[in-house]
mmCIF file of C-alpha atoms in Angstrom:
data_model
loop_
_atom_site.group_PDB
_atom_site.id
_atom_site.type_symbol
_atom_site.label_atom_id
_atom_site.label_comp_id
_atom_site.label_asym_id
_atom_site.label_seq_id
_atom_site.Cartn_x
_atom_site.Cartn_y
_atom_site.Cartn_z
ATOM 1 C CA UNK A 209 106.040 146.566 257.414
ATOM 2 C CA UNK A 210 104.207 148.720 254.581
ATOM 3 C CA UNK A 211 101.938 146.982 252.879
ATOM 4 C CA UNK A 212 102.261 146.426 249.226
ATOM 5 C CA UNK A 213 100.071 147.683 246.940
ATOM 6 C CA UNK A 214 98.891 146.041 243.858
ATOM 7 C CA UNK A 215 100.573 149.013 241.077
ATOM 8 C CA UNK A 216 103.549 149.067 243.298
ATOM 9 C CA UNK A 217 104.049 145.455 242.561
ATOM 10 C CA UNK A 218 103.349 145.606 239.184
ATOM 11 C CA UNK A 219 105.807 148.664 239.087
ATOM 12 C CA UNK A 220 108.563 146.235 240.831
ATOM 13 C CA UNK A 221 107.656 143.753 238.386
ATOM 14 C CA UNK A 222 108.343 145.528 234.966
ATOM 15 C CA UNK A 223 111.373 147.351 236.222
ATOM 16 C CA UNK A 224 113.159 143.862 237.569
ATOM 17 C CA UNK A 225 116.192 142.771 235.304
ATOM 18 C CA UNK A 226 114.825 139.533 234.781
ATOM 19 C CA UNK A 227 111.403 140.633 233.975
ATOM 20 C CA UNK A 228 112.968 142.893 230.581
ATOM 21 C CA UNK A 229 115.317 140.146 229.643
ATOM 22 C CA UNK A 230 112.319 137.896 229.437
ATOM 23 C CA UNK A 231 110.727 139.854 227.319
ATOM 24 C CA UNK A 232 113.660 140.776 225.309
ATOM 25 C CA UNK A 233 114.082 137.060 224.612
ATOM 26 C CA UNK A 234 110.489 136.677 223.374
ATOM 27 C CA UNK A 235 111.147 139.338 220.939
ATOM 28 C CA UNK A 236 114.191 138.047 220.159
ATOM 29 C CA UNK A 237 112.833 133.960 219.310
ATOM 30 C CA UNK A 238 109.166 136.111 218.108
ATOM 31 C CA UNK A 239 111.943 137.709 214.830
ATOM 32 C CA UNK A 240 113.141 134.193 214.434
ATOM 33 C CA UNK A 241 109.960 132.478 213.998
ATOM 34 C CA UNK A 242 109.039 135.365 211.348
ATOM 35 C CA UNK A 243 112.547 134.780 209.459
ATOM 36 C CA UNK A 244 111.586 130.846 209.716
ATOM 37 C CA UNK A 245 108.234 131.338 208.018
ATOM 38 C CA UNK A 246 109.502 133.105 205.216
ATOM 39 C CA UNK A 247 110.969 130.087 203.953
ATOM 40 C CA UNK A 248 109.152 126.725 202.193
ATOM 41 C CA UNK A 249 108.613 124.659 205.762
ATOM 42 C CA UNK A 250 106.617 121.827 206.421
ATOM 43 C CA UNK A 251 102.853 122.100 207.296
ATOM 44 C CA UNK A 252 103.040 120.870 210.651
ATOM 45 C CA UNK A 253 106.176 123.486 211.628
ATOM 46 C CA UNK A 254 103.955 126.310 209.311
ATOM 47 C CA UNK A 255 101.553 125.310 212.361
ATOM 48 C CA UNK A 256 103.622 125.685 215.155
ATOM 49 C CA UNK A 257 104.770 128.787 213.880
ATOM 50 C CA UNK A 258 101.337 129.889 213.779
ATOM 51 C CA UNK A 259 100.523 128.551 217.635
ATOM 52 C CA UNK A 260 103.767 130.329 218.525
ATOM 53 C CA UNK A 261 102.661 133.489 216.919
ATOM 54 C CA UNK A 262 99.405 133.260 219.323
ATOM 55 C CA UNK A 263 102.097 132.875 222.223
ATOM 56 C CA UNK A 264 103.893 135.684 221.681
ATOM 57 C CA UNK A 265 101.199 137.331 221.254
ATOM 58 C CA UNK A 266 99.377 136.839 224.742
ATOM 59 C CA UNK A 267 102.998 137.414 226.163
ATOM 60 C CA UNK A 268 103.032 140.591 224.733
ATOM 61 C CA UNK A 269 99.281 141.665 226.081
ATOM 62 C CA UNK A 270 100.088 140.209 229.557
ATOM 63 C CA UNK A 271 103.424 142.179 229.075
ATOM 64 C CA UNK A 272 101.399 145.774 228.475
ATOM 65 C CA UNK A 273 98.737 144.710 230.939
ATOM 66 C CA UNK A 274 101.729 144.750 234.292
ATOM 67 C CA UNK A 275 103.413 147.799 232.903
ATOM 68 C CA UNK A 276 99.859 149.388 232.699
ATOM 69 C CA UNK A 277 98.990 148.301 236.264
ATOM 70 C CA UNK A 278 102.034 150.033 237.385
ATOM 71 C CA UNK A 279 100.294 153.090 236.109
ATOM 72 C CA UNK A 280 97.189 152.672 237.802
ATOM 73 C CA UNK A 281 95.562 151.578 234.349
ATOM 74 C CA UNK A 282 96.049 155.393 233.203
ATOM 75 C CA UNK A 283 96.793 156.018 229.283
ATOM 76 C CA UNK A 284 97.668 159.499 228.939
ATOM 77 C CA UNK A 285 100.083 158.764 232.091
ATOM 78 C CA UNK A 286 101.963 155.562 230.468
ATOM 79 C CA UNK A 287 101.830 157.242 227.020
ATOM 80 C CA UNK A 288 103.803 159.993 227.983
ATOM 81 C CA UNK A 289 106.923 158.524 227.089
ATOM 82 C CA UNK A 290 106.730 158.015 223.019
ATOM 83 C CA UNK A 291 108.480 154.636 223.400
ATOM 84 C CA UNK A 292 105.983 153.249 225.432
ATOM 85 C CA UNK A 293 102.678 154.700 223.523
ATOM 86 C CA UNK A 294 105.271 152.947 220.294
ATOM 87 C CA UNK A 295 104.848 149.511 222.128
ATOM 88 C CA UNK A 296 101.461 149.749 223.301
ATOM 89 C CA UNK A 297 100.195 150.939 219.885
ATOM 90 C CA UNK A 298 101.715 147.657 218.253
ATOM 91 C CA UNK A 299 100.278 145.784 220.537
ATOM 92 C CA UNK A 300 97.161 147.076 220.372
ATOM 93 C CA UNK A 301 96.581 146.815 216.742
ATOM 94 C CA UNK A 302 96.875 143.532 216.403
ATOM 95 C CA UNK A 303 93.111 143.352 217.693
ATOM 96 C CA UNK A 304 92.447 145.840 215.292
ATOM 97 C CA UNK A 305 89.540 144.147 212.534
ATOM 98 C CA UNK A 306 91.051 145.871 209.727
ATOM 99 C CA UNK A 307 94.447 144.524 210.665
ATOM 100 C CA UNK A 308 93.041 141.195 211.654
ATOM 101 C CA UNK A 309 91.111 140.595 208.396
ATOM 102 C CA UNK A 310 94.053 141.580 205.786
ATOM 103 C CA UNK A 311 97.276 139.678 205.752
ATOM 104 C CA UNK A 312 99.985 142.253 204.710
ATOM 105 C CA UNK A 313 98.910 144.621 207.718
ATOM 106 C CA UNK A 314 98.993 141.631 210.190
ATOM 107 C CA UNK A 315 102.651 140.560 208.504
ATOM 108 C CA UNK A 316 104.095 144.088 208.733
ATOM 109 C CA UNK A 317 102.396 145.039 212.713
ATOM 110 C CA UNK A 318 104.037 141.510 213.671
ATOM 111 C CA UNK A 319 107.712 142.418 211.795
ATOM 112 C CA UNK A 320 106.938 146.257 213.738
ATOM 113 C CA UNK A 321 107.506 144.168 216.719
ATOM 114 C CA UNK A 322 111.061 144.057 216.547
ATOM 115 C CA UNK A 323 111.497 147.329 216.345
ATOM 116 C CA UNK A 324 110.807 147.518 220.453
ATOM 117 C CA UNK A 325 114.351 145.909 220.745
ATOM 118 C CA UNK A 326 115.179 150.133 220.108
ATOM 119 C CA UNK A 327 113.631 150.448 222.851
ATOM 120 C CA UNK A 328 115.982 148.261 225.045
ATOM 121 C CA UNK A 329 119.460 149.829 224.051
ATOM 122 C CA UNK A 330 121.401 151.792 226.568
ATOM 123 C CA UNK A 331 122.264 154.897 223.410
ATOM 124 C CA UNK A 332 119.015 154.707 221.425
ATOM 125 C CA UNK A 333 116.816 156.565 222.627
ATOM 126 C CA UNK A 334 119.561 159.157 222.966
ATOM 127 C CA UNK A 335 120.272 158.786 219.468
ATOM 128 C CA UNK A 336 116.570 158.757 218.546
ATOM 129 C CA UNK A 337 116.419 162.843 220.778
ATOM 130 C CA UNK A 338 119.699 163.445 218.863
ATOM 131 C CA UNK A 339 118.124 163.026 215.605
ATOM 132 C CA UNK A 340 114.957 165.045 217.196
ATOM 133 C CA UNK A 341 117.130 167.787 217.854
ATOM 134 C CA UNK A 342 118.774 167.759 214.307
ATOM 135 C CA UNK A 343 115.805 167.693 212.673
ATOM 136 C CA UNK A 344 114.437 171.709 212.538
ATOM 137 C CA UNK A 345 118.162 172.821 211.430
ATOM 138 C CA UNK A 346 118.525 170.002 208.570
ATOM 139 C CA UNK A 347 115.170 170.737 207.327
ATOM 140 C CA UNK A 348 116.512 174.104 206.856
ATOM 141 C CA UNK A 349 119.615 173.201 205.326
ATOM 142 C CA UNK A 350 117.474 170.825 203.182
ATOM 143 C CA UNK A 351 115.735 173.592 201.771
ATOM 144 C CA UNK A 352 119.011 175.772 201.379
ATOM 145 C CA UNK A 353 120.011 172.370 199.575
ATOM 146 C CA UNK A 354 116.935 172.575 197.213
ATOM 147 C CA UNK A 355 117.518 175.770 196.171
ATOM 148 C CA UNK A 356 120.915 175.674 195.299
ATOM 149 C CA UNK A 357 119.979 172.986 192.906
ATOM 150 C CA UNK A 358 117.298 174.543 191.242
ATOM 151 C CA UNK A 359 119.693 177.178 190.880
ATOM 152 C CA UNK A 360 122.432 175.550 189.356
ATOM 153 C CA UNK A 361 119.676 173.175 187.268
ATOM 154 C CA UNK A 362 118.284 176.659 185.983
ATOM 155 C CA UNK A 363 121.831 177.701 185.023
ATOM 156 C CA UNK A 364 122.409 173.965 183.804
ATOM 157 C CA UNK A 365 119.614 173.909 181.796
ATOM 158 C CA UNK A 366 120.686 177.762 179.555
ATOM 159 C CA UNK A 367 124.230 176.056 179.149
ATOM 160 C CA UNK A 368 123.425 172.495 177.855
ATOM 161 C CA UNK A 369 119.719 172.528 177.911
ATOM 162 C CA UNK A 370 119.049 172.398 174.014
ATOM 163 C CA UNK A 371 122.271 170.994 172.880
ATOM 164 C CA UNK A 372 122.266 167.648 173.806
ATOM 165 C CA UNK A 373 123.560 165.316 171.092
ATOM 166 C CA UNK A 374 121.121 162.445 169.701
ATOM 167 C CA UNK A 375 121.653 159.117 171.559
ATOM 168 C CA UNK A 376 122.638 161.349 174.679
ATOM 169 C CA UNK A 377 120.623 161.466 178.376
ATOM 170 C CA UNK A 378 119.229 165.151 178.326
ATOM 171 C CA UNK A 379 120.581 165.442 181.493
ATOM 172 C CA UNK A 380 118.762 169.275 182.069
ATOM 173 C CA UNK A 381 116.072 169.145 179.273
ATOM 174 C CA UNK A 382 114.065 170.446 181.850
ATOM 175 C CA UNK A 383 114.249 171.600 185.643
ATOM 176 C CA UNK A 384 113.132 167.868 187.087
ATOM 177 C CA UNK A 385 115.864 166.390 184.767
ATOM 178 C CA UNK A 386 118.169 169.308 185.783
ATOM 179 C CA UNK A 387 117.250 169.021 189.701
ATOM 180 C CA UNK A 388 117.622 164.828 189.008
ATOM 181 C CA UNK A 389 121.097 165.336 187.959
ATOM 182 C CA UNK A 390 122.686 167.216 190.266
ATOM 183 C CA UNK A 391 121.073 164.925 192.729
ATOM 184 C CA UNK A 392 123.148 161.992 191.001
ATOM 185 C CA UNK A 393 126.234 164.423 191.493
ATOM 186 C CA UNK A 394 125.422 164.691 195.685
ATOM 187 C CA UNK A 395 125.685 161.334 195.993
ATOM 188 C CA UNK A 396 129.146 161.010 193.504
ATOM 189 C CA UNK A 397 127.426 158.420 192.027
ATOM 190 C CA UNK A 398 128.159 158.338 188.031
ATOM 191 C CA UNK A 399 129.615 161.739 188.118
ATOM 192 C CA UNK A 400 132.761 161.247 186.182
ATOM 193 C CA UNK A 401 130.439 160.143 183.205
ATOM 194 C CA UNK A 402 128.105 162.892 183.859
ATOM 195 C CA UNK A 403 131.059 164.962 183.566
ATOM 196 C CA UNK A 404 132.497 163.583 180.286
ATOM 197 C CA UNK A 405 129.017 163.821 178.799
ATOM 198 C CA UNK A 406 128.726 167.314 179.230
ATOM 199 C CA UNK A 407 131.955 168.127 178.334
ATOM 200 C CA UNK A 408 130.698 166.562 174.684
ATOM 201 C CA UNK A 409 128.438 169.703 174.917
ATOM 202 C CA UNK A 410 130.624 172.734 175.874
ATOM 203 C CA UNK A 411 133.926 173.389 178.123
ATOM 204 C CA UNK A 412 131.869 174.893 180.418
ATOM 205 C CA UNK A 413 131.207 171.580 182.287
ATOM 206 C CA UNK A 414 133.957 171.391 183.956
ATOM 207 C CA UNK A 415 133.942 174.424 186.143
ATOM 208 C CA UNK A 416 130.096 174.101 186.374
ATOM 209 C CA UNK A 417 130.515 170.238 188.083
ATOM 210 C CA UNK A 418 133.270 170.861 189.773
ATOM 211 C CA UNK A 419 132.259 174.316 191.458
ATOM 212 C CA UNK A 420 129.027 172.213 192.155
ATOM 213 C CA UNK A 421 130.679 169.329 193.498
ATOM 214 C CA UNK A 422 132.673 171.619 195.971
ATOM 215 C CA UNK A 423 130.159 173.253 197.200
ATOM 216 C CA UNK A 424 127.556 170.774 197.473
ATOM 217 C CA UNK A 425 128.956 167.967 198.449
ATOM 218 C CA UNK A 426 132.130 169.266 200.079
ATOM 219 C CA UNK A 427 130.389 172.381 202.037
ATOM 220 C CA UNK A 428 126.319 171.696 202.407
ATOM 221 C CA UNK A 429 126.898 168.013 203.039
ATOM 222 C CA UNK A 430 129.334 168.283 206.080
ATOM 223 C CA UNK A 431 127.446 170.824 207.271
ATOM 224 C CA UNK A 432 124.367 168.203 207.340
ATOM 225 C CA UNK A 433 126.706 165.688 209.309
ATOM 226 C CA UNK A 434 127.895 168.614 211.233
ATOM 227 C CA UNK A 435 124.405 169.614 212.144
ATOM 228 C CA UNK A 436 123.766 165.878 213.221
ATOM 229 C CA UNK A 437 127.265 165.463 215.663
ATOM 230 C CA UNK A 438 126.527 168.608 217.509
ATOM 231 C CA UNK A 439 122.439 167.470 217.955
ATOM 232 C CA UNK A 440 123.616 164.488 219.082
ATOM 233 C CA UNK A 441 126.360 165.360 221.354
ATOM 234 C CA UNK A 442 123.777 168.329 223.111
ATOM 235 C CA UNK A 443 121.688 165.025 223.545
ATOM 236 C CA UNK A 444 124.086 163.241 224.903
ATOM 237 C CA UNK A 445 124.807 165.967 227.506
ATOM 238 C CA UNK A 446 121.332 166.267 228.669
ATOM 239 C CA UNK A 447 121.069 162.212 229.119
ATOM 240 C CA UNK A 448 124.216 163.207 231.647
ATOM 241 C CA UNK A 449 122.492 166.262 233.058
ATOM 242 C CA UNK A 450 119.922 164.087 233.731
ATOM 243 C CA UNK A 451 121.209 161.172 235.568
ATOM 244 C CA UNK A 452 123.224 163.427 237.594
ATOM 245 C CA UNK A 453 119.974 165.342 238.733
ATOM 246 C CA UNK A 454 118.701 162.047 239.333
ATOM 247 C CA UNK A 455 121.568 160.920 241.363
ATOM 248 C CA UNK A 456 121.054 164.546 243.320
ATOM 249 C CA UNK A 457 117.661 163.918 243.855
ATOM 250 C CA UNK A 458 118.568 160.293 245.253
ATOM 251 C CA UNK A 459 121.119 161.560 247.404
ATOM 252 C CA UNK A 460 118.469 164.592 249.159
ATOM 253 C CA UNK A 461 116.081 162.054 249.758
ATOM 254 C CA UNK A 462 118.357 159.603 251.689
ATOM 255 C CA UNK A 463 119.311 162.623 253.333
ATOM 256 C CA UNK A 464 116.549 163.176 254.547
ATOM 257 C CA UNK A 465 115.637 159.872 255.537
ATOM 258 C CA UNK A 466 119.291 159.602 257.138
ATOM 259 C CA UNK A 467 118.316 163.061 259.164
ATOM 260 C CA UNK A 468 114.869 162.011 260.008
ATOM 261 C CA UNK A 469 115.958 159.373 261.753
ATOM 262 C CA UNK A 470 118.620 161.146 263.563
ATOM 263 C CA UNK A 471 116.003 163.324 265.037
ATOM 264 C CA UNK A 472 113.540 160.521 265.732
ATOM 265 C CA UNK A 473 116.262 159.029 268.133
ATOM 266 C CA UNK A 474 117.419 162.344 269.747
ATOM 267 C CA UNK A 475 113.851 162.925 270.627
ATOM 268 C CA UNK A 476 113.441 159.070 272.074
ATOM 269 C CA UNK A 477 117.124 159.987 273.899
ATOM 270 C CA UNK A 478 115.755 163.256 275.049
ATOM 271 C CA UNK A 479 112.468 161.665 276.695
ATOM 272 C CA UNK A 480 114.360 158.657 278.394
ATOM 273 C CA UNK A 481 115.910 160.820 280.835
ATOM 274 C CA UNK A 482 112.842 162.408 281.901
ATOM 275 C CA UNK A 483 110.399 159.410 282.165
ATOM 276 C CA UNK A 484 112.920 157.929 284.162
ATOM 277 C CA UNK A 485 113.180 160.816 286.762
ATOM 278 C CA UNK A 486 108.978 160.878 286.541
ATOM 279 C CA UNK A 487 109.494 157.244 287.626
ATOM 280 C CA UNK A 488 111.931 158.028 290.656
ATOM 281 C CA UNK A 489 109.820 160.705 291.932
ATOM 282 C CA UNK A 490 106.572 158.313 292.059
ATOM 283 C CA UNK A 491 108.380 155.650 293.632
ATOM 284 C CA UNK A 492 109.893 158.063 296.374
ATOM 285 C CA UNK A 493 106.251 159.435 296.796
ATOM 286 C CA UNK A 494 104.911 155.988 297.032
ATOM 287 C CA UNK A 495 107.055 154.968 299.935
ATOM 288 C CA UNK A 496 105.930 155.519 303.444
ATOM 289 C CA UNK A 497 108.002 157.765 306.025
ATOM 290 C CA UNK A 498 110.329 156.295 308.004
#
């Protein structure tokens, strides 16, 4: 029997079942006790919460010391994946004396802690490379998106720049007011009364809004969510390319084991023959003539 080695046990350990819904749970009952403490509690539960803080806590370090082990105690190997460098980071910190010393920072690392339940969702870090993936082509169509409103704010601000009525918003007195506007009329938020407003100033309005409406929110915005579907469903495609290499790679290697030991016991069945006829021909060679 192989012996086991101490990483290989550790690795055994952090990838069991029970081992993640432990920990799992201790996040789970660790965001509890922070809701609880928000509230006006008594001084001797405001204590416990506090001595269950400090057991969380040493969960969480004995937690990142096994998964560590697994690695053979090497950073830059464990920290490859961003998820794990996340946890260890938040874990870390805590020991931090800057952290340590100033309440807020110690309130928000322990409310970061939650955030590992990402972590433990079949689809999120899936949905975290989708996003990944979306991000160089939005950026690009955000900056397509800034330009068209400085653009239309420019055009905004010629048409109803210095004719605003007293007791009115200037809603493009300037570019930032212009840009500020049209960024209430992406979101469709007010933009009826923006609308009737300018309409106050000159007919104009209405095909300026409208045009901008269309094309803005009907056109660059579905493009954005467009962008976003396609990242993620390329990201959901590799997560399948990828468990099926897996599964190939699983499959070779018990074929090889399965063809390894075919040939181990061909050879043994070869030899048998022979070391049986080397026996026979001693024996006969042993016996005296008759």
């Amino acid at each position: 029997m192989p012996r086991t080695t101490w990483h290989g046990l550790a690795g055994r350990i952090a990838e069991s079942n029970w081992f993640r819904g432990f920990i799992i749970f201790v996040i789970v009952l660790n965001a509890i006790t922070i809701g609880v403490s928000t509230y006006d509690v008594a001084p001797d539960l405001r204590a416990t919460l506090r001595a269950a803080e400090v057991v969380f806590l040493s969960i969480f370090v004995a937690e990142m010391v096994i998964r560590l082990a697994a690695y053979r105690f090497n950073v830059f190997a464990f920290c490859r994946d961003p998820f794990r460098c996340f946890e260890l980071a938040i874990v870390a910190v805590c020991f931090l004396p800057v952290v340590t010393s100033n309440v807020t920072l110690l309130r928000l690392v322990r409310i970061l802690r939650i955030t590992r339940l990402i972590g433990t969702m079949p689809d999120a870090r899936v949905l975290i490379d989708g996003m990944r993936r979306a991000g160089p082509p939005a950026l690009s169509l955000g900056a397509l998106i800034t330009m068209m409103c400085f653009l239309w704010a420019a055009i905004g601000w010629m048409l109803f720049g210095h004719r605003t009525p007293a007791g009115m918003r200037g809603y493009f007195d300037n570019i930032g007011e212009g840009m500020l506007t049209l960024f209430e009329l992406l979101t469709l938020e007010g933009w009826n009364q923006i609308l009737h407003d300018l309409r106050t100033i000159t007919p104009w309005a209405i095909v300026y809004v409208i045009v901008f409406l269309l094309v803005g929110t009907y056109v660059v915005v579905n493009l954005m969510v467009g962008i976003i579907v396609n990242s993620l469903d390329d990201a959901y495609k590799r997560r399948d390319m990828e468990r099926d290499e897996a599964d190939l790679r699983r499959t070779v290697a018990e074929l090889h084991q399965l063809l390894d030991r075919i040939e181990a016991k061909a050879e043994s069945e070869a030899e048998g023959p022979d070391v049986l006829g080397l026996r026979r021909l001693e024996e006969d060679q042993s016996r005296p003539d008759s």
